Amino acid sequence: SSRKDLLHPIHLEAVRRHLSKYWKAEEVNGMEADDALGIAQTEYQDSSVICSIDKDLLQVPGYHYNFVKREHSFISPFDGLRRFYKQIITGDAADGVPAFDGKFRNQVPKFVQKLLDPIDEMTEEADMYEYVRWHIYENQSDQYGVFTEQVLHRNAQLLYILREEGKFWRPPSLSSEVI
């Protein structure tokens, strides 16, 4: 089932009031909560920790804590980029991007892992972009049998978590005037 199908918890309003009053939590309107976390993490840098079980947030550089697995991690800017480009390959059905993701929550199949591994060796974003564009999207097509680079850009925009308000992902080889 999709996230939209989930019911709100009975005590949601009480939890909101408690978090706001005692923990100075802020409700976010007009943007995804993930984007608000990415912006805050970028602003506060080393004095911030994203506490979440959401693997998508691991594209944001900085400190992270998975409270279910009790795992601490630090994501460098390049580790974050690598995770972002890998996610373009695997997709994310919850974000409207065709995906393998729900099909292998616990273990990535070897054929998919072979697509992901080369990204770990790359040190330039332009190389990651070209790899994804050429090796993945050039060999696929949309429902009409035609690949468009706009599909790649749309999927990347859907998956990218903002680091600054209003500063969206752009292909590394293109200027903002081209898009």
PDB file of C-alpha atoms in Angstrom:
ATOM      1  CA  SER A   1       0.000   0.000   0.000  1.00  0.00           C
ATOM      2  CA  SER A   2       1.139   3.569  -0.540  1.00  0.00           C
ATOM      3  CA  ARG A   3       1.834   6.090   2.196  1.00  0.00           C
ATOM      4  CA  LYS A   4      -1.339   7.967   1.231  1.00  0.00           C
ATOM      5  CA  ASP A   5      -3.383   4.966   2.326  1.00  0.00           C
ATOM      6  CA  LEU A   6      -2.106   5.098   5.897  1.00  0.00           C
ATOM      7  CA  LEU A   7      -4.372   6.565   8.555  1.00  0.00           C
ATOM      8  CA  HIS A   8      -3.136   9.304  10.844  1.00  0.00           C
ATOM      9  CA  PRO A   9      -2.419   8.109  14.392  1.00  0.00           C
ATOM     10  CA  ILE A  10      -5.184   8.824  16.908  1.00  0.00           C
ATOM     11  CA  HIS A  11      -2.876  11.001  19.056  1.00  0.00           C
ATOM     12  CA  LEU A  12      -1.241  12.907  16.195  1.00  0.00           C
ATOM     13  CA  GLU A  13      -2.375  16.358  17.363  1.00  0.00           C
ATOM     14  CA  ALA A  14      -1.295  15.698  20.962  1.00  0.00           C
ATOM     15  CA  VAL A  15       2.119  14.529  19.744  1.00  0.00           C
ATOM     16  CA  ARG A  16       2.453  17.658  17.559  1.00  0.00           C
ATOM     17  CA  ARG A  17       1.658  19.943  20.513  1.00  0.00           C
ATOM     18  CA  HIS A  18       4.088  18.070  22.785  1.00  0.00           C
ATOM     19  CA  LEU A  19       6.928  18.165  20.263  1.00  0.00           C
ATOM     20  CA  SER A  20       6.346  21.842  19.594  1.00  0.00           C
ATOM     21  CA  LYS A  21       6.099  22.847  23.267  1.00  0.00           C
ATOM     22  CA  TYR A  22       8.854  20.720  24.798  1.00  0.00           C
ATOM     23  CA  TRP A  23      11.223  20.038  21.888  1.00  0.00           C
ATOM     24  CA  LYS A  24      10.840  23.231  19.842  1.00  0.00           C
ATOM     25  CA  ALA A  25       9.759  21.175  16.839  1.00  0.00           C
ATOM     26  CA  GLU A  26       8.556  23.109  13.835  1.00  0.00           C
ATOM     27  CA  GLU A  27       5.813  22.012  11.480  1.00  0.00           C
ATOM     28  CA  VAL A  28       6.806  22.303   7.832  1.00  0.00           C
ATOM     29  CA  ASN A  29       4.359  23.546   5.224  1.00  0.00           C
ATOM     30  CA  GLY A  30       4.994  24.068   1.538  1.00  0.00           C
ATOM     31  CA  MET A  31       7.794  21.510   1.207  1.00  0.00           C
ATOM     32  CA  GLU A  32       8.554  17.878   1.896  1.00  0.00           C
ATOM     33  CA  ALA A  33       9.749  17.124   5.424  1.00  0.00           C
ATOM     34  CA  ASP A  34      12.801  15.408   3.861  1.00  0.00           C
ATOM     35  CA  ASP A  35      13.727  18.671   2.127  1.00  0.00           C
ATOM     36  CA  ALA A  36      13.351  20.609   5.378  1.00  0.00           C
ATOM     37  CA  LEU A  37      15.708  18.121   7.081  1.00  0.00           C
ATOM     38  CA  GLY A  38      18.228  18.395   4.231  1.00  0.00           C
ATOM     39  CA  ILE A  39      18.166  22.204   4.436  1.00  0.00           C
ATOM     40  CA  ALA A  40      18.530  22.202   8.235  1.00  0.00           C
ATOM     41  CA  GLN A  41      21.355  19.631   8.143  1.00  0.00           C
ATOM     42  CA  THR A  42      23.192  21.781   5.594  1.00  0.00           C
ATOM     43  CA  GLU A  43      22.656  24.936   7.646  1.00  0.00           C
ATOM     44  CA  TYR A  44      23.683  23.481  11.026  1.00  0.00           C
ATOM     45  CA  GLN A  45      26.351  21.130   9.631  1.00  0.00           C
ATOM     46  CA  ASP A  46      28.281  19.279  12.362  1.00  0.00           C
ATOM     47  CA  SER A  47      25.956  20.449  15.144  1.00  0.00           C
ATOM     48  CA  SER A  48      23.076  18.546  13.564  1.00  0.00           C
ATOM     49  CA  VAL A  49      22.057  14.882  13.321  1.00  0.00           C
ATOM     50  CA  ILE A  50      19.281  13.525  11.129  1.00  0.00           C
ATOM     51  CA  CYS A  51      17.524  10.819  13.155  1.00  0.00           C
ATOM     52  CA  SER A  52      15.522   8.706  10.763  1.00  0.00           C
ATOM     53  CA  ILE A  53      15.026   5.233   9.358  1.00  0.00           C
ATOM     54  CA  ASP A  54      14.441   6.707   5.883  1.00  0.00           C
ATOM     55  CA  LYS A  55      17.281   5.548   3.614  1.00  0.00           C
ATOM     56  CA  ASP A  56      16.553   8.412   1.204  1.00  0.00           C
ATOM     57  CA  LEU A  57      17.928  10.905   3.730  1.00  0.00           C
ATOM     58  CA  LEU A  58      21.342   9.234   3.534  1.00  0.00           C
ATOM     59  CA  GLN A  59      22.029  11.316   0.426  1.00  0.00           C
ATOM     60  CA  VAL A  60      22.284  14.393   2.683  1.00  0.00           C
ATOM     61  CA  PRO A  61      25.845  15.023   3.915  1.00  0.00           C
ATOM     62  CA  GLY A  62      26.366  15.063   7.669  1.00  0.00           C
ATOM     63  CA  TYR A  63      25.663  12.986  10.733  1.00  0.00           C
ATOM     64  CA  HIS A  64      22.845  10.429  10.746  1.00  0.00           C
ATOM     65  CA  TYR A  65      21.324   8.118  13.323  1.00  0.00           C
ATOM     66  CA  ASN A  66      19.013   5.185  12.551  1.00  0.00           C
ATOM     67  CA  PHE A  67      17.130   4.752  15.846  1.00  0.00           C
ATOM     68  CA  VAL A  68      15.724   1.325  14.909  1.00  0.00           C
ATOM     69  CA  LYS A  69      19.087  -0.208  14.006  1.00  0.00           C
ATOM     70  CA  ARG A  70      20.892   2.024  16.547  1.00  0.00           C
ATOM     71  CA  GLU A  71      23.461   2.927  13.879  1.00  0.00           C
ATOM     72  CA  HIS A  72      25.422   6.166  13.727  1.00  0.00           C
ATOM     73  CA  SER A  73      26.941   7.250  10.422  1.00  0.00           C
ATOM     74  CA  PHE A  74      28.592  10.200   8.772  1.00  0.00           C
ATOM     75  CA  ILE A  75      27.846  10.877   5.113  1.00  0.00           C
ATOM     76  CA  SER A  76      30.443  12.862   3.175  1.00  0.00           C
ATOM     77  CA  PRO A  77      29.279  15.064   0.287  1.00  0.00           C
ATOM     78  CA  PHE A  78      30.516  12.484  -2.240  1.00  0.00           C
ATOM     79  CA  ASP A  79      28.953   9.587  -0.346  1.00  0.00           C
ATOM     80  CA  GLY A  80      25.677  11.515  -0.489  1.00  0.00           C
ATOM     81  CA  LEU A  81      26.023  12.069  -4.236  1.00  0.00           C
ATOM     82  CA  ARG A  82      26.814   8.405  -4.781  1.00  0.00           C
ATOM     83  CA  ARG A  83      23.713   7.381  -2.837  1.00  0.00           C
ATOM     84  CA  PHE A  84      21.615   9.838  -4.874  1.00  0.00           C
ATOM     85  CA  TYR A  85      22.808   8.464  -8.209  1.00  0.00           C
ATOM     86  CA  LYS A  86      22.367   4.887  -7.029  1.00  0.00           C
ATOM     87  CA  GLN A  87      18.817   5.759  -6.043  1.00  0.00           C
ATOM     88  CA  ILE A  88      18.152   7.038  -9.568  1.00  0.00           C
ATOM     89  CA  ILE A  89      19.074   3.536 -10.754  1.00  0.00           C
ATOM     90  CA  THR A  90      17.048   1.646  -8.146  1.00  0.00           C
ATOM     91  CA  GLY A  91      14.149   4.104  -8.189  1.00  0.00           C
ATOM     92  CA  ASP A  92      11.649   4.786  -5.455  1.00  0.00           C
ATOM     93  CA  ALA A  93       7.993   3.926  -5.992  1.00  0.00           C
ATOM     94  CA  ALA A  94       6.964   6.134  -3.046  1.00  0.00           C
ATOM     95  CA  ASP A  95       8.395   9.138  -4.934  1.00  0.00           C
ATOM     96  CA  GLY A  96       6.795   8.155  -8.241  1.00  0.00           C
ATOM     97  CA  VAL A  97      10.018   6.885  -9.820  1.00  0.00           C
ATOM     98  CA  PRO A  98       9.880   3.400 -11.412  1.00  0.00           C
ATOM     99  CA  ALA A  99      11.653   1.162  -8.974  1.00  0.00           C
ATOM    100  CA  PHE A 100      13.281  -2.059  -8.002  1.00  0.00           C
ATOM    101  CA  ASP A 101      13.322  -0.741  -4.407  1.00  0.00           C
ATOM    102  CA  GLY A 102      10.252  -2.437  -2.930  1.00  0.00           C
ATOM    103  CA  LYS A 103      11.239  -5.732  -4.470  1.00  0.00           C
ATOM    104  CA  PHE A 104      14.483  -6.144  -2.547  1.00  0.00           C
ATOM    105  CA  ARG A 105      14.312  -4.436   0.813  1.00  0.00           C
ATOM    106  CA  ASN A 106      16.748  -6.810   2.490  1.00  0.00           C
ATOM    107  CA  GLN A 107      19.193  -7.714  -0.262  1.00  0.00           C
ATOM    108  CA  VAL A 108      19.982  -6.156  -3.624  1.00  0.00           C
ATOM    109  CA  PRO A 109      20.048  -8.746  -6.425  1.00  0.00           C
ATOM    110  CA  LYS A 110      23.462  -9.320  -7.991  1.00  0.00           C
ATOM    111  CA  PHE A 111      22.370  -7.976 -11.397  1.00  0.00           C
ATOM    112  CA  VAL A 112      21.352  -4.664  -9.802  1.00  0.00           C
ATOM    113  CA  GLN A 113      24.420  -4.538  -7.554  1.00  0.00           C
ATOM    114  CA  LYS A 114      26.612  -4.819 -10.669  1.00  0.00           C
ATOM    115  CA  LEU A 115      24.960  -1.613 -11.925  1.00  0.00           C
ATOM    116  CA  LEU A 116      25.552   0.174  -8.617  1.00  0.00           C
ATOM    117  CA  ASP A 117      29.149  -0.853  -7.862  1.00  0.00           C
ATOM    118  CA  PRO A 118      30.914   1.347 -10.471  1.00  0.00           C
ATOM    119  CA  ILE A 119      29.464   4.476  -8.855  1.00  0.00           C
ATOM    120  CA  ASP A 120      31.527   3.766  -5.708  1.00  0.00           C
ATOM    121  CA  GLU A 121      34.723   4.325  -7.706  1.00  0.00           C
ATOM    122  CA  MET A 122      33.664   7.640  -9.226  1.00  0.00           C
ATOM    123  CA  THR A 123      35.002  10.924  -7.841  1.00  0.00           C
ATOM    124  CA  GLU A 124      33.204  13.422 -10.096  1.00  0.00           C
ATOM    125  CA  GLU A 125      29.476  14.081 -10.214  1.00  0.00           C
ATOM    126  CA  ALA A 126      29.618  14.498 -13.995  1.00  0.00           C
ATOM    127  CA  ASP A 127      30.925  10.922 -14.262  1.00  0.00           C
ATOM    128  CA  MET A 128      28.080   9.618 -12.073  1.00  0.00           C
ATOM    129  CA  TYR A 129      25.528  11.493 -14.160  1.00  0.00           C
ATOM    130  CA  GLU A 130      26.951  10.231 -17.448  1.00  0.00           C
ATOM    131  CA  TYR A 131      27.097   6.662 -16.094  1.00  0.00           C
ATOM    132  CA  VAL A 132      23.445   6.753 -15.072  1.00  0.00           C
ATOM    133  CA  ARG A 133      22.398   8.480 -18.295  1.00  0.00           C
ATOM    134  CA  TRP A 134      24.312   6.215 -20.633  1.00  0.00           C
ATOM    135  CA  HIS A 135      24.319   2.794 -18.981  1.00  0.00           C
ATOM    136  CA  ILE A 136      20.875   2.894 -17.476  1.00  0.00           C
ATOM    137  CA  TYR A 137      18.580   5.346 -19.170  1.00  0.00           C
ATOM    138  CA  GLU A 138      19.961   5.082 -22.704  1.00  0.00           C
ATOM    139  CA  ASN A 139      19.089   1.386 -22.567  1.00  0.00           C
ATOM    140  CA  GLN A 140      15.551   1.932 -21.297  1.00  0.00           C
ATOM    141  CA  SER A 141      12.531   3.680 -22.705  1.00  0.00           C
ATOM    142  CA  ASP A 142       9.265   5.132 -21.494  1.00  0.00           C
ATOM    143  CA  GLN A 143       5.873   3.497 -22.033  1.00  0.00           C
ATOM    144  CA  TYR A 144       5.831   4.757 -25.632  1.00  0.00           C
ATOM    145  CA  GLY A 145       9.210   3.180 -26.437  1.00  0.00           C
ATOM    146  CA  VAL A 146      11.143   6.447 -26.432  1.00  0.00           C
ATOM    147  CA  PHE A 147      13.780   7.499 -23.924  1.00  0.00           C
ATOM    148  CA  THR A 148      13.893  11.167 -23.132  1.00  0.00           C
ATOM    149  CA  GLU A 149      16.494  12.846 -21.021  1.00  0.00           C
ATOM    150  CA  GLN A 150      13.610  14.794 -19.480  1.00  0.00           C
ATOM    151  CA  VAL A 151      12.480  11.529 -17.835  1.00  0.00           C
ATOM    152  CA  LEU A 152      15.905  11.201 -16.217  1.00  0.00           C
ATOM    153  CA  HIS A 153      15.801  14.826 -15.055  1.00  0.00           C
ATOM    154  CA  ARG A 154      12.261  14.486 -13.704  1.00  0.00           C
ATOM    155  CA  ASN A 155      13.164  11.334 -11.775  1.00  0.00           C
ATOM    156  CA  ALA A 156      16.292  12.961 -10.366  1.00  0.00           C
ATOM    157  CA  GLN A 157      14.289  16.026  -9.262  1.00  0.00           C
ATOM    158  CA  LEU A 158      11.782  13.768  -7.509  1.00  0.00           C
ATOM    159  CA  LEU A 159      14.526  11.877  -5.657  1.00  0.00           C
ATOM    160  CA  TYR A 160      16.828  14.788  -4.778  1.00  0.00           C
ATOM    161  CA  ILE A 161      16.600  16.129  -1.241  1.00  0.00           C
ATOM    162  CA  LEU A 162      17.175  19.872  -1.064  1.00  0.00           C
ATOM    163  CA  ARG A 163      20.237  21.279   0.705  1.00  0.00           C
ATOM    164  CA  GLU A 164      19.166  24.915   0.275  1.00  0.00           C
ATOM    165  CA  GLU A 165      15.658  26.267  -0.163  1.00  0.00           C
ATOM    166  CA  GLY A 166      14.849  26.704  -3.837  1.00  0.00           C
ATOM    167  CA  LYS A 167      18.142  25.144  -4.988  1.00  0.00           C
ATOM    168  CA  PHE A 168      17.069  22.080  -6.926  1.00  0.00           C
ATOM    169  CA  TRP A 169      19.253  19.427  -8.507  1.00  0.00           C
ATOM    170  CA  ARG A 170      20.675  20.288 -11.902  1.00  0.00           C
ATOM    171  CA  PRO A 171      22.550  17.982 -14.255  1.00  0.00           C
ATOM    172  CA  PRO A 172      26.230  18.699 -13.692  1.00  0.00           C
ATOM    173  CA  SER A 173      26.910  19.292 -17.381  1.00  0.00           C
ATOM    174  CA  LEU A 174      24.081  21.780 -17.922  1.00  0.00           C
ATOM    175  CA  SER A 175      23.585  25.317 -16.710  1.00  0.00           C
ATOM    176  CA  SER A 176      20.326  26.462 -15.148  1.00  0.00           C
ATOM    177  CA  GLU A 177      19.464  28.333 -18.375  1.00  0.00           C
ATOM    178  CA  VAL A 178      19.273  25.073 -20.344  1.00  0.00           C
ATOM    179  CA  ILE A 179      16.671  23.369 -18.160  1.00  0.00           C
TER     180      ILE A 179
END
